[in-house]
mmCIF file of C-alpha atoms in Angstrom:
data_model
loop_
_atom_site.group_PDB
_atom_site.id
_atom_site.type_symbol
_atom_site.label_atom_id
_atom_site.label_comp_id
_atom_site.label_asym_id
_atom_site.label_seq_id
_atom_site.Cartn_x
_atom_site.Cartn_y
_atom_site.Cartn_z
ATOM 1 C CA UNK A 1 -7.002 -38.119 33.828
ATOM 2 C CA UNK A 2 -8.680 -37.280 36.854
ATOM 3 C CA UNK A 3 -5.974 -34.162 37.060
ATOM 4 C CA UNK A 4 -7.798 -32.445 34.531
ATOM 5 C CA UNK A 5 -11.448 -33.211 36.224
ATOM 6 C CA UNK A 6 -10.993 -29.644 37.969
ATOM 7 C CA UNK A 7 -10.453 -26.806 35.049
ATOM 8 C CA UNK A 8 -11.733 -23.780 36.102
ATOM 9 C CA UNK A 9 -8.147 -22.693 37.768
ATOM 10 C CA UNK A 10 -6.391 -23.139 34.645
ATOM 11 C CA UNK A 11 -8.972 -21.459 32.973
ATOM 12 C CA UNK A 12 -8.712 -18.543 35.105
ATOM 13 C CA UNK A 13 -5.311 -18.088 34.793
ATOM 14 C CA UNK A 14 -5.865 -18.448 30.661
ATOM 15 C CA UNK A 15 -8.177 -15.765 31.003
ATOM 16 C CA UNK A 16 -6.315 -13.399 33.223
ATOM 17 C CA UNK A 17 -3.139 -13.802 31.072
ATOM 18 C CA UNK A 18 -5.050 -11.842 28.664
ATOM 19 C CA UNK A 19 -3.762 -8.277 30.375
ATOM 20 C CA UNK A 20 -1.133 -10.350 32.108
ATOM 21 C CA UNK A 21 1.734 -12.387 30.225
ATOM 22 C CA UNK A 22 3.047 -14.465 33.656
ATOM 23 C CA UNK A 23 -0.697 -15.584 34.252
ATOM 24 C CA UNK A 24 -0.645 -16.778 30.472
ATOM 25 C CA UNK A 25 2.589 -18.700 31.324
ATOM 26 C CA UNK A 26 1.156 -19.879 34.746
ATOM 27 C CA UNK A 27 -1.796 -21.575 32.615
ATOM 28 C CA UNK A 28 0.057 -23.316 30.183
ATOM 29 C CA UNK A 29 2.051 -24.788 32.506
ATOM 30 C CA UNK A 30 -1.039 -25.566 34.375
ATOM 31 C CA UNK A 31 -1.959 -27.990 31.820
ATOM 32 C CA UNK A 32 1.222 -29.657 31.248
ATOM 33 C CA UNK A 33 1.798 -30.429 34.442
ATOM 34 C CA UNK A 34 -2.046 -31.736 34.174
ATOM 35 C CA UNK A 35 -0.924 -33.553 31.591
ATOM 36 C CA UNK A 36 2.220 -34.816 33.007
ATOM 37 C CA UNK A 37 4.410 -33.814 30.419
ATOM 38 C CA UNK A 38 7.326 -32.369 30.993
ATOM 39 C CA UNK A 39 6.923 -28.991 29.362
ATOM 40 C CA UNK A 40 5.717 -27.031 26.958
ATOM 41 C CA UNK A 41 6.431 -24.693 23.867
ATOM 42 C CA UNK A 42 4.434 -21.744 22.928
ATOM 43 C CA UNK A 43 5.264 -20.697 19.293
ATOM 44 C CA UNK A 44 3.786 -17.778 16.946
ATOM 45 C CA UNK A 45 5.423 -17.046 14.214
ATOM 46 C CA UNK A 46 4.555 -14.787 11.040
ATOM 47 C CA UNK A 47 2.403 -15.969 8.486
ATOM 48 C CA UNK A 48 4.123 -14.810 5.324
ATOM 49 C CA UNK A 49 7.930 -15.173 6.129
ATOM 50 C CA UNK A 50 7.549 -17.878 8.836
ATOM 51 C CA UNK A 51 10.006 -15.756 11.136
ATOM 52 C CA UNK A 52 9.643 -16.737 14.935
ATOM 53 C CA UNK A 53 7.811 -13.960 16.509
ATOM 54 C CA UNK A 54 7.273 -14.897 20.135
ATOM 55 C CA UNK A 55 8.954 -18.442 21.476
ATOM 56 C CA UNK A 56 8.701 -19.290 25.022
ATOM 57 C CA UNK A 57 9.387 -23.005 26.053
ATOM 58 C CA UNK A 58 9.299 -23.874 29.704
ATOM 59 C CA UNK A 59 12.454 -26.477 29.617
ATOM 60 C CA UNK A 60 15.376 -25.029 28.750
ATOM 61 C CA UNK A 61 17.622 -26.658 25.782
ATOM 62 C CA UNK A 62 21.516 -26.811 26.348
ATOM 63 C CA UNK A 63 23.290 -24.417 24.403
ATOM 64 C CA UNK A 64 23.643 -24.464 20.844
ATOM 65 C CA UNK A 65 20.574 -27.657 20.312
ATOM 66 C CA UNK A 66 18.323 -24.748 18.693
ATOM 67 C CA UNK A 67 20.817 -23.469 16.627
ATOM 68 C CA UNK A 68 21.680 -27.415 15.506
ATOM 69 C CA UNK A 69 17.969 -28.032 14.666
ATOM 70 C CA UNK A 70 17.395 -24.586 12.336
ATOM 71 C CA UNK A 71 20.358 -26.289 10.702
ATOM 72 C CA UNK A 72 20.181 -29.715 10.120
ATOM 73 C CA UNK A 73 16.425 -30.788 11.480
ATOM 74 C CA UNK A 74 13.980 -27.865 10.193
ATOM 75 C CA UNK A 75 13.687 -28.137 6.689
ATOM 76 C CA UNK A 76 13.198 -32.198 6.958
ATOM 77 C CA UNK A 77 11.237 -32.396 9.987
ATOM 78 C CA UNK A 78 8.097 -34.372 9.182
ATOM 79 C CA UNK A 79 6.089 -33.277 12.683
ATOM 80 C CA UNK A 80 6.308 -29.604 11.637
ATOM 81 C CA UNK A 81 4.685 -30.212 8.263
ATOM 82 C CA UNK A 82 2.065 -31.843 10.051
ATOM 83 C CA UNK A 83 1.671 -29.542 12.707
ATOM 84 C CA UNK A 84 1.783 -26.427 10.191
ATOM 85 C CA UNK A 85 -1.178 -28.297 8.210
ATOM 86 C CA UNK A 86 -3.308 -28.322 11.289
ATOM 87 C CA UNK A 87 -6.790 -26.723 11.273
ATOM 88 C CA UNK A 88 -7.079 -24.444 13.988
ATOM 89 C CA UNK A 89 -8.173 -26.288 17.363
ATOM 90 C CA UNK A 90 -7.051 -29.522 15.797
ATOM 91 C CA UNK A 91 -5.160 -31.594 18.013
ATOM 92 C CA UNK A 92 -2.364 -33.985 16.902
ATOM 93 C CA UNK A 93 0.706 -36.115 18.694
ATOM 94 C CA UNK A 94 3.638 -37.551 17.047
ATOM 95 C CA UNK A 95 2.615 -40.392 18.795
ATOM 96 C CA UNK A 96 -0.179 -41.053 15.988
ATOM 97 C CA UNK A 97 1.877 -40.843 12.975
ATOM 98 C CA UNK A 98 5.369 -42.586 14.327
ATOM 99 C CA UNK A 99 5.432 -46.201 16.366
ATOM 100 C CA UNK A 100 8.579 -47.153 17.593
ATOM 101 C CA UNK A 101 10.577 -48.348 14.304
ATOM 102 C CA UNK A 102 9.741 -45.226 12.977
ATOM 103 C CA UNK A 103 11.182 -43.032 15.943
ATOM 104 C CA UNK A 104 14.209 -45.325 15.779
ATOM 105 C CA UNK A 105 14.676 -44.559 12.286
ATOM 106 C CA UNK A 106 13.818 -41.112 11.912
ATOM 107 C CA UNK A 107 16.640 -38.555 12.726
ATOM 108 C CA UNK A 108 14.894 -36.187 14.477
ATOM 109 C CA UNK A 109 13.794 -38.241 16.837
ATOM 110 C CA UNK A 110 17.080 -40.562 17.120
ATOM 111 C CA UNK A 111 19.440 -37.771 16.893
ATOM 112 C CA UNK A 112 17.877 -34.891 18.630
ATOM 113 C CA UNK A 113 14.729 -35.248 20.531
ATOM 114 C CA UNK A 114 15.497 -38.539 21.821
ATOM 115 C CA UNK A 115 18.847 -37.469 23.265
ATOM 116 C CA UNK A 116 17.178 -34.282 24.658
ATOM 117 C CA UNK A 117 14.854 -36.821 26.651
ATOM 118 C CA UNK A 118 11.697 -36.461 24.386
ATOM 119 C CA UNK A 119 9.632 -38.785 23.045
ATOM 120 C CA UNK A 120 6.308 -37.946 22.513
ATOM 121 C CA UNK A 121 4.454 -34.476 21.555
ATOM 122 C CA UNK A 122 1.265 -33.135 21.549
ATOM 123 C CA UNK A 123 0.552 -29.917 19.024
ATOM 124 C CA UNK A 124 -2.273 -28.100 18.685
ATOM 125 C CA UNK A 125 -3.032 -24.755 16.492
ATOM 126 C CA UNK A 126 -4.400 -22.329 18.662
ATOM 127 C CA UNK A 127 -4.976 -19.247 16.092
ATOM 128 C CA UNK A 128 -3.923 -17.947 12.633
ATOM 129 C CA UNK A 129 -4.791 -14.737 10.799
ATOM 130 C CA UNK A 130 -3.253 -12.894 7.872
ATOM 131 C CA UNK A 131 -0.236 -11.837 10.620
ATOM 132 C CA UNK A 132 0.555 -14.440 12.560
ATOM 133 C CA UNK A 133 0.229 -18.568 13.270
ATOM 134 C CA UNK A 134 0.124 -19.632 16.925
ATOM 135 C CA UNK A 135 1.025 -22.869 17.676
ATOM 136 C CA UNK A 136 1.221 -24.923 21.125
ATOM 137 C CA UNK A 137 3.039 -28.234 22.161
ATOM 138 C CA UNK A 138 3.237 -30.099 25.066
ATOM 139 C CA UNK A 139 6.189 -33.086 25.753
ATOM 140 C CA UNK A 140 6.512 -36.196 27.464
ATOM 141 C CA UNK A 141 10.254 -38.230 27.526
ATOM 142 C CA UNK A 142 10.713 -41.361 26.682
ATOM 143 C CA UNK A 143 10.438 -43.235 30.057
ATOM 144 C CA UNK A 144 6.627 -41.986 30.198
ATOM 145 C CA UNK A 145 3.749 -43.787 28.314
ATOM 146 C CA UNK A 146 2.758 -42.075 24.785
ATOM 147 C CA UNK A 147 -0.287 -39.552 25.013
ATOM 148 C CA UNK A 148 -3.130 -41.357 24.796
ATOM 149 C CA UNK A 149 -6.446 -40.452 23.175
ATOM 150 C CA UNK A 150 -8.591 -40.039 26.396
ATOM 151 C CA UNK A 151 -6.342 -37.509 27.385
ATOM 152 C CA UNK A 152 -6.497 -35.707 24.049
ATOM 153 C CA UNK A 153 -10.082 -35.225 24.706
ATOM 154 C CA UNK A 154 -9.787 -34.165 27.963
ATOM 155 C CA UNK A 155 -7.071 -32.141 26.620
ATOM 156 C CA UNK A 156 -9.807 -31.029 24.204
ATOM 157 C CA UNK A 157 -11.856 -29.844 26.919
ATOM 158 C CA UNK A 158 -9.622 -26.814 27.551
ATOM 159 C CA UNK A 159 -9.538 -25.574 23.696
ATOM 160 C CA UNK A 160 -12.482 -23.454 23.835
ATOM 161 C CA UNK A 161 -10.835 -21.683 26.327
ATOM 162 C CA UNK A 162 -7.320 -21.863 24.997
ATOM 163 C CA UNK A 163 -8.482 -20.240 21.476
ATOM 164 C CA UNK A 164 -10.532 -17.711 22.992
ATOM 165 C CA UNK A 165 -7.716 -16.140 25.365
ATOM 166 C CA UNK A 166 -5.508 -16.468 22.484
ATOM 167 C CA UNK A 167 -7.570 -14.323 20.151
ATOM 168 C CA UNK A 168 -8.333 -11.391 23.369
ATOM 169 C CA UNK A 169 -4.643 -11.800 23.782
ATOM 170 C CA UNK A 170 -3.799 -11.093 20.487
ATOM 171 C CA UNK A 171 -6.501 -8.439 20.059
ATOM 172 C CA UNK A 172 -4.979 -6.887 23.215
ATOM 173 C CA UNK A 173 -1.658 -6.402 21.955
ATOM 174 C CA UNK A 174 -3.057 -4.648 18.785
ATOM 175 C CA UNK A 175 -5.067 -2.013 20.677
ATOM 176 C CA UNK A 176 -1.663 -1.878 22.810
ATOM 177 C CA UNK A 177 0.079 -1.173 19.943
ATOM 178 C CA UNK A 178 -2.560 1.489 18.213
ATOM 179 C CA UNK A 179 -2.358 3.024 21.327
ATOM 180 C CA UNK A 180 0.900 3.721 21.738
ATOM 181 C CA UNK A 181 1.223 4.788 18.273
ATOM 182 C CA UNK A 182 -1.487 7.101 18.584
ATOM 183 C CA UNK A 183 -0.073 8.544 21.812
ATOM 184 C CA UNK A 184 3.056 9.267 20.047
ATOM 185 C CA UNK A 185 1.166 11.102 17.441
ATOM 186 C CA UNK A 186 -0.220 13.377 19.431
ATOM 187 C CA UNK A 187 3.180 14.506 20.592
ATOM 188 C CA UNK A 188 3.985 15.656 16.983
ATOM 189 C CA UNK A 189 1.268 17.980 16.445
ATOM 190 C CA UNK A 190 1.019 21.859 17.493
ATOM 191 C CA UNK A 191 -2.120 21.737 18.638
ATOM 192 C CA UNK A 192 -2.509 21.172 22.557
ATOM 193 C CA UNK A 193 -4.835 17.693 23.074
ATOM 194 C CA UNK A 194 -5.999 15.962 25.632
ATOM 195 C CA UNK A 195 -8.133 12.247 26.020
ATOM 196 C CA UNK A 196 -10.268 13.007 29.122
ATOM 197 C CA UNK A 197 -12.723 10.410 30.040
ATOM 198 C CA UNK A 198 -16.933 11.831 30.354
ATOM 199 C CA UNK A 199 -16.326 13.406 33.621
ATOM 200 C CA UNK A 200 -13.597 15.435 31.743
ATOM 201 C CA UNK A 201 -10.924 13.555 33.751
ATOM 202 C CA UNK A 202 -7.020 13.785 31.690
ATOM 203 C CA UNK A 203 -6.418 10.500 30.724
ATOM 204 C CA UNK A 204 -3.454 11.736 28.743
ATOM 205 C CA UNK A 205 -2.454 15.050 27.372
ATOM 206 C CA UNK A 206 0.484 16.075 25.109
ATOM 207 C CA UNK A 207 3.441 18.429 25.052
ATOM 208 C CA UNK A 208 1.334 21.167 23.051
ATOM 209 C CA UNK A 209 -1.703 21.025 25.554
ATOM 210 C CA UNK A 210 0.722 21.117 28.535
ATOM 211 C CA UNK A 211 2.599 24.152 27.452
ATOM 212 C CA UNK A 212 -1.008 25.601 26.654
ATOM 213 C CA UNK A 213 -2.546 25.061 30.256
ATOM 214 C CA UNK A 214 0.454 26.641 32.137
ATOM 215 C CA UNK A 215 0.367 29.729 29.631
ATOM 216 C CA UNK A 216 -1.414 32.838 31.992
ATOM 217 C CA UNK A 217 -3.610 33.709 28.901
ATOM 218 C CA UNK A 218 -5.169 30.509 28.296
ATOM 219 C CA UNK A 219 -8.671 30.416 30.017
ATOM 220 C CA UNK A 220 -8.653 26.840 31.094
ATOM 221 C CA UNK A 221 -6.467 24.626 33.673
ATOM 222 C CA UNK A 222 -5.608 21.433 34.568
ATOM 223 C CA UNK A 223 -7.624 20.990 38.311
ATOM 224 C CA UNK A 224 -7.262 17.956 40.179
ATOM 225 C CA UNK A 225 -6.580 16.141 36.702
ATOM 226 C CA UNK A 226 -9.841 17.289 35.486
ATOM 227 C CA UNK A 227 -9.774 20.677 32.253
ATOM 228 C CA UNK A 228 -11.596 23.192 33.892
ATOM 229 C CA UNK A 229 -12.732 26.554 32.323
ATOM 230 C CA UNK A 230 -12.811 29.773 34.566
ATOM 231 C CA UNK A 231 -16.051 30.884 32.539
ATOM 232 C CA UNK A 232 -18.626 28.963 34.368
ATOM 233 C CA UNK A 233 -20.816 29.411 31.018
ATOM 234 C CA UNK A 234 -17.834 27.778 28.998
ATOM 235 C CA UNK A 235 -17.226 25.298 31.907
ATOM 236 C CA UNK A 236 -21.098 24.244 31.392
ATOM 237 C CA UNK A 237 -20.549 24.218 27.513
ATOM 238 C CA UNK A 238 -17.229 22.271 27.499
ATOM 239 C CA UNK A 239 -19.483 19.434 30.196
ATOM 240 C CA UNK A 240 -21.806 19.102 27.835
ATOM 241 C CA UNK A 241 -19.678 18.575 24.520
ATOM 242 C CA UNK A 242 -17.934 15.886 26.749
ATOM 243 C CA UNK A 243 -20.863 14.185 27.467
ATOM 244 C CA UNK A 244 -22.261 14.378 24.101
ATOM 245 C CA UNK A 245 -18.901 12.205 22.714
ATOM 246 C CA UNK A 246 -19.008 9.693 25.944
ATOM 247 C CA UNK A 247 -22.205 8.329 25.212
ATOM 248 C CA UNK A 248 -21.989 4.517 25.595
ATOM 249 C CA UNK A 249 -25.299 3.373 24.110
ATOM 250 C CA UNK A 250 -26.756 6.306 21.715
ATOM 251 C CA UNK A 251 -25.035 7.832 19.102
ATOM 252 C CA UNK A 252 -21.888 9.853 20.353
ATOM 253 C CA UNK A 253 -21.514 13.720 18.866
ATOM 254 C CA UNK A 254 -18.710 15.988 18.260
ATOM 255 C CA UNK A 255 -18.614 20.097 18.756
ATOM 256 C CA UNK A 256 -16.536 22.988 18.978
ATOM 257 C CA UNK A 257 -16.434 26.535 20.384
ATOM 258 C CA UNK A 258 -13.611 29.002 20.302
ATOM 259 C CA UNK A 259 -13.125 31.681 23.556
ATOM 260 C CA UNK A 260 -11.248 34.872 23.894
ATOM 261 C CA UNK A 261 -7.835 34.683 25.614
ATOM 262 C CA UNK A 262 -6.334 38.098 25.134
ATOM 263 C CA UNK A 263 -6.638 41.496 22.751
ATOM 264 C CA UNK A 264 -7.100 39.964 19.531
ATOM 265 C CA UNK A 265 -6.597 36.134 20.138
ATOM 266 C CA UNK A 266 -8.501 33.546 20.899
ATOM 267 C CA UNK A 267 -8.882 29.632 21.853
ATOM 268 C CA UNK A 268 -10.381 27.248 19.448
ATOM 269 C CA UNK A 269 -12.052 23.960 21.729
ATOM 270 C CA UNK A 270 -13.003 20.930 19.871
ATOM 271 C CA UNK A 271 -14.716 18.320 21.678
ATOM 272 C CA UNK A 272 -14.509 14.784 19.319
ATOM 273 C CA UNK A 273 -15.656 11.122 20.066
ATOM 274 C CA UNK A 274 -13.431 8.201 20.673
ATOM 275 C CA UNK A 275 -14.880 4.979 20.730
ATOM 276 C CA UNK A 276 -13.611 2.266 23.149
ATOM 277 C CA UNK A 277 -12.600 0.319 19.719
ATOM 278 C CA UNK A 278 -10.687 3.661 18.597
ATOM 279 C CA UNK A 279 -6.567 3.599 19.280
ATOM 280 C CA UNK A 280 -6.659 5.672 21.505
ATOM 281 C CA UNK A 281 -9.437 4.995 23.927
ATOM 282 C CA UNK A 282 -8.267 1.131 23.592
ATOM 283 C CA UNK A 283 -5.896 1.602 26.680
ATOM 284 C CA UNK A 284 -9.219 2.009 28.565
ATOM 285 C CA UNK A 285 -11.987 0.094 26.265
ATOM 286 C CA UNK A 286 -14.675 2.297 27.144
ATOM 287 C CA UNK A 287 -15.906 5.697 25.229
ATOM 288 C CA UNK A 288 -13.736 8.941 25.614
ATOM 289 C CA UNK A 289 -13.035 12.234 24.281
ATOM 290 C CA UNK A 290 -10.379 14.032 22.013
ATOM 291 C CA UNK A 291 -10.417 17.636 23.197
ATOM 292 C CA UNK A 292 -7.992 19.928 21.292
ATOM 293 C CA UNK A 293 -6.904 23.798 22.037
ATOM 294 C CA UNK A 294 -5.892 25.430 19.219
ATOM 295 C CA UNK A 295 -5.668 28.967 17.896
ATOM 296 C CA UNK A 296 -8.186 29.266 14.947
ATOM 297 C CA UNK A 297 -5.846 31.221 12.739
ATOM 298 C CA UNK A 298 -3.063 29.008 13.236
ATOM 299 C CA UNK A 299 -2.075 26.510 10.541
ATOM 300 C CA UNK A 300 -0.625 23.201 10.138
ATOM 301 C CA UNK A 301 -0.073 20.657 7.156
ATOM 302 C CA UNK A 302 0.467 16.837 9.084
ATOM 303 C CA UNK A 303 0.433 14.933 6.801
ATOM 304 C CA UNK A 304 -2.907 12.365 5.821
ATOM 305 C CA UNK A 305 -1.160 9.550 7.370
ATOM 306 C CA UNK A 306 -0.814 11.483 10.815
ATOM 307 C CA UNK A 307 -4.137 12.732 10.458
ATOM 308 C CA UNK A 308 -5.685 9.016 10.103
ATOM 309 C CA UNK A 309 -3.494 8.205 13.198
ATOM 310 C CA UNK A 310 -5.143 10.369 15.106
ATOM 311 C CA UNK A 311 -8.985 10.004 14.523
ATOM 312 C CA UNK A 312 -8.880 6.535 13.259
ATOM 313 C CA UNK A 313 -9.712 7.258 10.182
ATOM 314 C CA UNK A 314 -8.484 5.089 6.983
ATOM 315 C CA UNK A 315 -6.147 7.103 4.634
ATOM 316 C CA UNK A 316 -8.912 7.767 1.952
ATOM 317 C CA UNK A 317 -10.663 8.971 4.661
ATOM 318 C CA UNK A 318 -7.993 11.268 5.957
ATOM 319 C CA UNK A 319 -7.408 12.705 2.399
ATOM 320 C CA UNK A 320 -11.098 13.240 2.268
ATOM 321 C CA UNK A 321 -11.057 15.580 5.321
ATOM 322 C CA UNK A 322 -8.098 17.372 4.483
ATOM 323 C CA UNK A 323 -9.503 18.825 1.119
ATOM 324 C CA UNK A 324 -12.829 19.220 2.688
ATOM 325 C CA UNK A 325 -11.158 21.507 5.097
ATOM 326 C CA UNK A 326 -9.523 22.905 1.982
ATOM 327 C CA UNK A 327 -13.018 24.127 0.317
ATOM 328 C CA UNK A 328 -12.532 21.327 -1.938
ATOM 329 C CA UNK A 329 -16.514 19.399 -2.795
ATOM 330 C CA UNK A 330 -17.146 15.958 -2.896
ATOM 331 C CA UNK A 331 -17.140 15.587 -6.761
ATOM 332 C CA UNK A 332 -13.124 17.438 -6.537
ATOM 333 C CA UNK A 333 -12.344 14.958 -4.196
ATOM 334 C CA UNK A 334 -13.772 11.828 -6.650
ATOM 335 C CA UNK A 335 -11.985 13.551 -9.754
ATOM 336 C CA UNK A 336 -8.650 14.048 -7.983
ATOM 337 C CA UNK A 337 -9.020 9.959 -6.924
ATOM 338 C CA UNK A 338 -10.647 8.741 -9.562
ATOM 339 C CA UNK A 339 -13.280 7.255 -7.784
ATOM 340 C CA UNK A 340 -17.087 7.391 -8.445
ATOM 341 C CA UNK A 341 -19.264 10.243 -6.596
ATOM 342 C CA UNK A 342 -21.045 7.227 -5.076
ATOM 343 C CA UNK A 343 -17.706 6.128 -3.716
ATOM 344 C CA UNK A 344 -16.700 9.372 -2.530
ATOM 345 C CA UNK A 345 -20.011 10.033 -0.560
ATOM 346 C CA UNK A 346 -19.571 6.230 1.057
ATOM 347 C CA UNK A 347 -16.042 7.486 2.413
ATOM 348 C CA UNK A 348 -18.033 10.919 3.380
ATOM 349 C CA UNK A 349 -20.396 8.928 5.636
ATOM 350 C CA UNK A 350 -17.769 6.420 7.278
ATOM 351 C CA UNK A 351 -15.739 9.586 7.889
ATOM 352 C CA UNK A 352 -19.063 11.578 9.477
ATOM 353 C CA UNK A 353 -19.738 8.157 11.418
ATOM 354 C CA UNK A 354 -16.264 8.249 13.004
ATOM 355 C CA UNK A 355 -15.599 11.803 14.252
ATOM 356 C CA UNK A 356 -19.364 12.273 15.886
ATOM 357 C CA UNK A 357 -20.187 14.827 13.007
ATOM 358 C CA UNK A 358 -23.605 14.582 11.740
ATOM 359 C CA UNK A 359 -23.321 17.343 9.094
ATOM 360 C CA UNK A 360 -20.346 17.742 6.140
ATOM 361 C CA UNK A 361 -20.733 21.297 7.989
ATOM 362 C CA UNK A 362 -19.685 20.503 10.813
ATOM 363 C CA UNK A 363 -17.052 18.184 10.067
ATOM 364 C CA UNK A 364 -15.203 21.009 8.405
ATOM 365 C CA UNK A 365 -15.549 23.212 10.973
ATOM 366 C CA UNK A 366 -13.742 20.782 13.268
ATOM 367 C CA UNK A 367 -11.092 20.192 10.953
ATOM 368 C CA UNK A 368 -10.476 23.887 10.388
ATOM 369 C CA UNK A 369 -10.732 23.739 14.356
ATOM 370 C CA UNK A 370 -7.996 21.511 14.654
ATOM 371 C CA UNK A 371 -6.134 23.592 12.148
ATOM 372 C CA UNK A 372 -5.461 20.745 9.717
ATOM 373 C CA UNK A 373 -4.989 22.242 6.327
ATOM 374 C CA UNK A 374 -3.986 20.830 3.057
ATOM 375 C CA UNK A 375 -0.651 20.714 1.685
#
């Protein structure tokens, strides 16, 4: 095994398949053709319902063989109870459960792998979570010798790095996911917002906040993809709320100030954290802000569930703000869930923690701000 004596280029390309699918591809194939199989399959599947949820497999099968094993080979195919019982980094081939007279006598091995030109297969479990099971095999046909056990340690060698790329993989496509989902939020609400990074740089802005920055009234524009304020005294002010929430290392803080923009009218500016673990800062996984324009006499009724999309907040949480933008108290909110004060002032601090407020005062105000108001 003097193939795998050199790992650090397939663990590279494990590693950068994380942001990259083909380089995740590139690496399992890597291995299998370390291990001189023949190819691979990459399976996840969900872990309720068992329903295939990504399947990739690097030889492909003639027409109508899949189809043929879901119908005859599945439900009595001993290797997939075995593979299914697996611990996770556990490594198993068939190789150690059937000799010959049992391949010979077994039908999926006589009538389908056998014929496909496999003998031999080496599973291991690379993840599992309340989702999702991950599972990984590699093949060798039946002219080849069976995989032996140095080679399973070897093989074993390359787990660490196999599990861990797996789990940022799969962590990856969540915050992906979040992401997007929070992005598309943002497009359903009145209010103008924008994610701008601590310089004040637009990272993204939505249909509201575009409309708002070409209007002539509005004191604030889009400059070189950074918001700038005409005021230099609100310029200075809006710097310094954007700061406050991009802190990296001390606690990040949220604000709000409102300017005039016209007889009568003005512009509402809230300024609120977003963690690189928050939806929608994920895309970038490091600290931004959440900067909304909104007209402080306008109101809106998203619902809780919108709300929580947007700030990340848990839908206890979400109700929470909403009737504390209400007027509502603490001890309304615990009657109206029938929760304990105790409980209700936990969710008060989690909800304080996440939007940068350190006062219930604030928090309100920046609610009212973003002209959320209860239904």
């Amino acid at each position: 095994m003097e193939r795998l004596a050199g790992i650090e280029p397939i663990v590279s390309l494990l590693y950068d398949g994380v942001m990259n699918p083909g380089d995740w591809y590139d690496g399992l194939d890597a291995i299998n053709e370390a291990l001189g199989g023949i190819g691979f399959h990459y399976l996840v599947m969900n872990a309720q319902s068992f329903a295939v949820l990504d399947s990739v497999s690097s030889t492909e099968l003639p027409e109508g063989k899949v189809r043929e094993y879901e119908a005859h080979y599945a439900k009595d195919d001993p290797r997939a109870a075995r593979v299914f019982a697996l611990s996770v980094g556990q490594v198993v081939a068939d190789s150690d459960h059937f000799d010959a007279r049992a391949v010979s006598r077994t039908p999926i091995f006589a009538d389908w792998l056998m014929p496909l030109g496999i003998r031999d297969t080496l599973s291991v479990k690379l993840r599992t979570d309340e989702a999702q099971r991950e599972f990984l095999a590699f093949f060798r046909s039946p002219d080849q010798c069976l995989f032996e056990p140095q080679e399973k340690i070897v093989f074993e060698r390359l787990l660490p790095h196999l599990h861990r790329a797996s789990e940022l993989r799969a962590r990856m496509g969540q915050l992906e996911k979040h992401a997007a989902l929070g992005l598309s939020a943002l497009d359903k609400l009145p209010q103008g917002i924008l994610i701008v990074d601590d310089k004040g740089r637009i990272q993204h802005l939505n249909r509201a906040a575009q409309a708002c920055l070409a209007a002539a009234t509005v004191p604030c524009r889009a400059v070189h993809e950074h918001l700038v304020f005409a005021a230099s005294e609100a310029d200075a002010r809006f710097r310094h709320l954007v700061t406050a929430a991009c802190r990296q290392r001390s606690p990040a803080s949220a604000g709000a100030f409102r300017l005039a923009c016209g007889a009568d009218q003005w512009l509402g500016v809230s300024v609120l954290p977003l963690k690189a673990s928050h939806p929608l800062a994920s895309f970038r996984q490091i600290h931004l802000a959440m900067v909304v324009l909104a007209d402080p006499n306008a109101s809106a009724s998203p619902s809780a569930a919108l709300l929580g999309e947007l700030l990340g907040l848990t839908p206890t949480e979400a109700r929470l703000a909403l009737a504390l933008a209400a007027g509502k108290t603490i001890h309304d909110f615990a009657n109206a869930e029938s929760c304990s004060w105790h409980t209700a002032r936990a969710h008060l601090k989690n909800l304080l923690r996440k939007t940068g407020c350190h006062r219930q005062v604030d928090l309100v105000r920046l609610i009212q701000t973003l002209a959320f108001t209860a239904a």
